[in-house]
XYZ file of C-alpha atoms in Angstrom:
224
model
C -9.264 -2.958 -13.989
C -6.376 -0.427 -14.032
C -5.120 0.276 -10.366
C -3.689 3.499 -9.203
C -0.296 4.125 -7.376
C 0.220 7.314 -5.206
C 3.740 7.603 -4.703
C 5.018 9.586 -2.490
C 9.197 10.325 -3.092
C 11.016 13.374 -3.206
C 13.647 12.478 -5.555
C 12.306 13.340 -8.963
C 14.076 10.666 -10.775
C 13.272 8.247 -8.757
C 9.512 8.808 -8.663
C 9.413 9.364 -12.502
C 11.407 6.065 -13.008
C 8.901 4.166 -10.908
C 5.593 5.867 -12.745
C 7.481 5.575 -15.920
C 7.963 1.610 -15.101
C 4.185 1.467 -13.661
C 2.777 2.906 -16.830
C 4.241 0.106 -18.697
C 2.649 -2.713 -16.447
C -0.329 -0.629 -17.231
C -0.839 0.763 -13.615
C -2.129 4.290 -13.357
C 0.876 6.096 -11.211
C 1.005 9.842 -9.748
C 3.707 11.457 -7.865
C 2.737 13.713 -5.419
C 3.620 17.111 -5.694
C 2.609 19.271 -2.712
C 4.432 17.579 0.158
C 2.720 19.965 2.614
C -0.773 18.576 2.231
C 0.396 14.555 1.266
C -3.072 13.237 2.532
C -5.359 15.779 0.231
C -3.765 14.223 -3.131
C -4.167 10.915 -1.383
C -7.737 11.559 -1.052
C -7.840 12.995 -4.545
C -5.970 10.287 -6.547
C -8.152 7.550 -4.014
C -4.880 5.702 -4.760
C -5.172 1.501 -4.537
C -1.613 0.811 -3.234
C 0.929 3.668 -1.655
C 4.955 3.713 -2.473
C 6.131 5.847 0.682
C 9.669 7.498 1.117
C 10.801 7.956 4.982
C 12.743 11.079 4.336
C 10.216 13.879 2.603
C 9.841 17.334 2.848
C 8.110 19.220 6.507
C 6.887 15.642 7.728
C 8.181 11.918 7.360
C 6.747 9.316 5.636
C 5.659 7.540 9.232
C 4.060 10.605 9.653
C 1.841 10.296 6.532
C 1.433 6.691 6.888
C -0.006 7.158 10.671
C -2.067 10.243 8.454
C -3.477 7.432 5.808
C -4.166 4.909 8.125
C -6.888 7.089 10.193
C -8.683 7.290 7.081
C -7.821 4.131 4.657
C -6.594 0.739 4.870
C -5.132 1.090 1.671
C -1.840 -1.294 1.020
C 1.591 1.163 2.037
C 4.718 -0.039 0.921
C 7.509 1.936 2.331
C 10.920 2.353 -0.058
C 13.862 4.133 1.342
C 17.402 3.453 1.747
C 17.326 3.881 5.616
C 16.677 0.414 5.204
C 18.605 -0.384 9.121
C 16.373 -2.871 11.575
C 14.714 -0.082 12.875
C 13.339 1.579 10.571
C 11.982 -1.489 9.260
C 10.375 -1.932 12.482
C 9.127 0.985 12.430
C 7.848 1.104 9.344
C 5.373 -2.182 10.074
C 4.841 -0.237 13.507
C 2.785 2.579 12.085
C 0.674 0.901 9.486
C 2.710 -0.051 6.828
C 2.390 -3.496 4.900
C 5.964 -3.966 2.970
C 9.125 -2.528 3.302
C 11.992 -1.885 -0.091
C 15.417 -0.563 0.487
C 16.847 1.481 -1.913
C 18.193 1.077 -4.301
C 16.031 -1.144 -5.690
C 15.818 -3.076 -9.321
C 12.154 -1.602 -10.727
C 11.668 -5.170 -12.017
C 11.215 -6.942 -8.190
C 9.334 -3.273 -7.381
C 6.622 -4.453 -9.782
C 7.108 -7.851 -8.876
C 6.187 -6.914 -5.186
C 3.538 -4.305 -6.110
C 1.640 -6.552 -8.122
C 1.471 -9.032 -5.374
C 0.471 -6.498 -3.089
C -2.666 -5.772 -4.987
C -3.452 -8.920 -6.132
C -3.830 -9.858 -2.255
C -5.141 -6.702 -1.425
C -7.907 -6.580 -4.306
C -8.863 -10.016 -5.643
C -11.776 -9.651 -3.210
C -13.222 -6.343 -3.351
C -12.298 -2.773 -4.328
C -10.827 0.764 -2.627
C -13.365 2.689 -1.029
C -13.692 5.238 -2.455
C -12.654 8.814 -0.219
C -13.846 12.634 -0.537
C -12.688 15.326 1.138
C -12.714 19.046 1.234
C -11.114 21.424 3.959
C -9.719 18.945 5.621
C -12.998 16.469 6.448
C -13.066 13.034 4.766
C -15.913 11.099 3.773
C -15.078 7.690 3.505
C -17.408 5.908 1.024
C -16.084 2.139 2.799
C -17.801 2.870 6.162
C -19.952 5.736 5.887
C -17.679 7.839 8.139
C -16.786 11.474 8.741
C -13.254 12.362 9.997
C -12.132 15.893 10.674
C -8.968 16.819 12.927
C -8.369 13.159 14.089
C -11.947 13.076 15.272
C -15.045 11.136 13.963
C -18.250 12.844 13.274
C -21.267 10.422 13.970
C -23.709 10.581 11.126
C -27.278 9.158 10.357
C -27.974 7.703 7.336
C -29.777 11.295 5.469
C -26.910 13.323 7.033
C -24.658 10.805 5.178
C -26.677 10.670 2.053
C -27.045 14.535 2.093
C -23.226 15.098 2.521
C -22.334 12.755 -0.110
C -24.590 14.232 -2.890
C -22.954 17.287 -1.904
C -19.634 16.535 -2.183
C -19.708 14.405 -5.003
C -20.812 17.671 -6.909
C -18.062 19.647 -4.744
C -18.370 23.413 -6.326
C -22.035 22.682 -7.812
C -25.444 23.523 -6.422
C -27.081 20.645 -5.239
C -31.393 21.024 -5.769
C -33.395 20.395 -3.280
C -35.607 18.522 -5.505
C -31.584 16.015 -5.990
C -31.221 15.717 -2.602
C -35.024 14.590 -2.058
C -34.246 12.041 -4.809
C -31.133 10.457 -2.869
C -33.010 10.235 0.316
C -35.742 8.675 -1.247
C -33.468 5.491 -0.999
C -34.378 4.993 2.881
C -38.027 4.085 3.229
C -39.378 6.634 4.921
C -41.189 9.397 2.957
C -39.074 12.570 2.603
C -40.784 16.251 2.303
C -39.967 19.605 2.449
C -39.520 20.113 5.821
C -37.598 16.415 6.396
C -34.892 17.635 4.170
C -34.890 21.112 6.216
C -34.251 19.320 9.676
C -31.707 17.096 8.151
C -29.508 19.673 6.778
C -29.981 21.849 9.647
C -28.815 19.002 12.193
C -26.104 17.610 9.706
C -24.842 21.739 9.671
C -24.775 21.911 13.597
C -22.803 18.724 13.780
C -20.544 19.999 11.141
C -20.252 23.528 13.012
C -19.731 21.684 16.365
C -16.721 19.754 14.741
C -15.161 23.225 13.811
C -16.101 23.031 10.049
C -18.159 26.527 9.922
C -20.064 27.839 6.714
C -19.553 23.768 4.935
C -22.882 23.732 3.823
C -24.129 26.877 2.001
C -27.650 27.583 0.740
C -28.663 29.075 -2.094
C -32.318 30.342 -1.412
C -34.834 28.623 -3.900
C -32.075 26.912 -5.040
C -30.343 24.546 -3.059
C -26.880 23.797 -1.258
C -23.749 23.753 -2.112
C -20.537 22.909 -0.022
C -18.000 25.865 0.712
């Protein structure tokens, strides 16, 4: 299995060095480019582990650790030169799993990464996360989050939203959606699908996600 490592580090030299070293250990590493939208890049890459600096442009590492923790239990290792006791304690209290002080030896960092990955994924894999317009669907616990709020979904509403997010930007036919709902024990007809889509729309609208689902009359639906 090739583990994915997200590197949240604004020093390009350090980030590039970690990425190259991770590749030598057969890990798929990616450096964050947009430090305003770290959570979006996290959701898009769906990493198994995160390396997170404290001092970052716009928002610090504590902020992003807190945001990630709202939607994921993925292991987070802080890497920082601010390695005094207060920062280490703060990092752990914010949801970090380990702290490595800069400057560090690359081989030591990789050994810690490997150990954390073994502990975290020997008995399972990370749950995929789908994100659009700030709404995050976690397929591990079937939950939808938006602006720090959880939106409760029925099984059918979850299946509809999952199918639409998996095909983001493309129209999903009503037939395909009914096939997804057919996974339940109950019979699903055209009217049942319409009722479920309308109920899901009302929940999304109520949470501030207006026009999240667009109807293509005679064809199906897509995420807008």
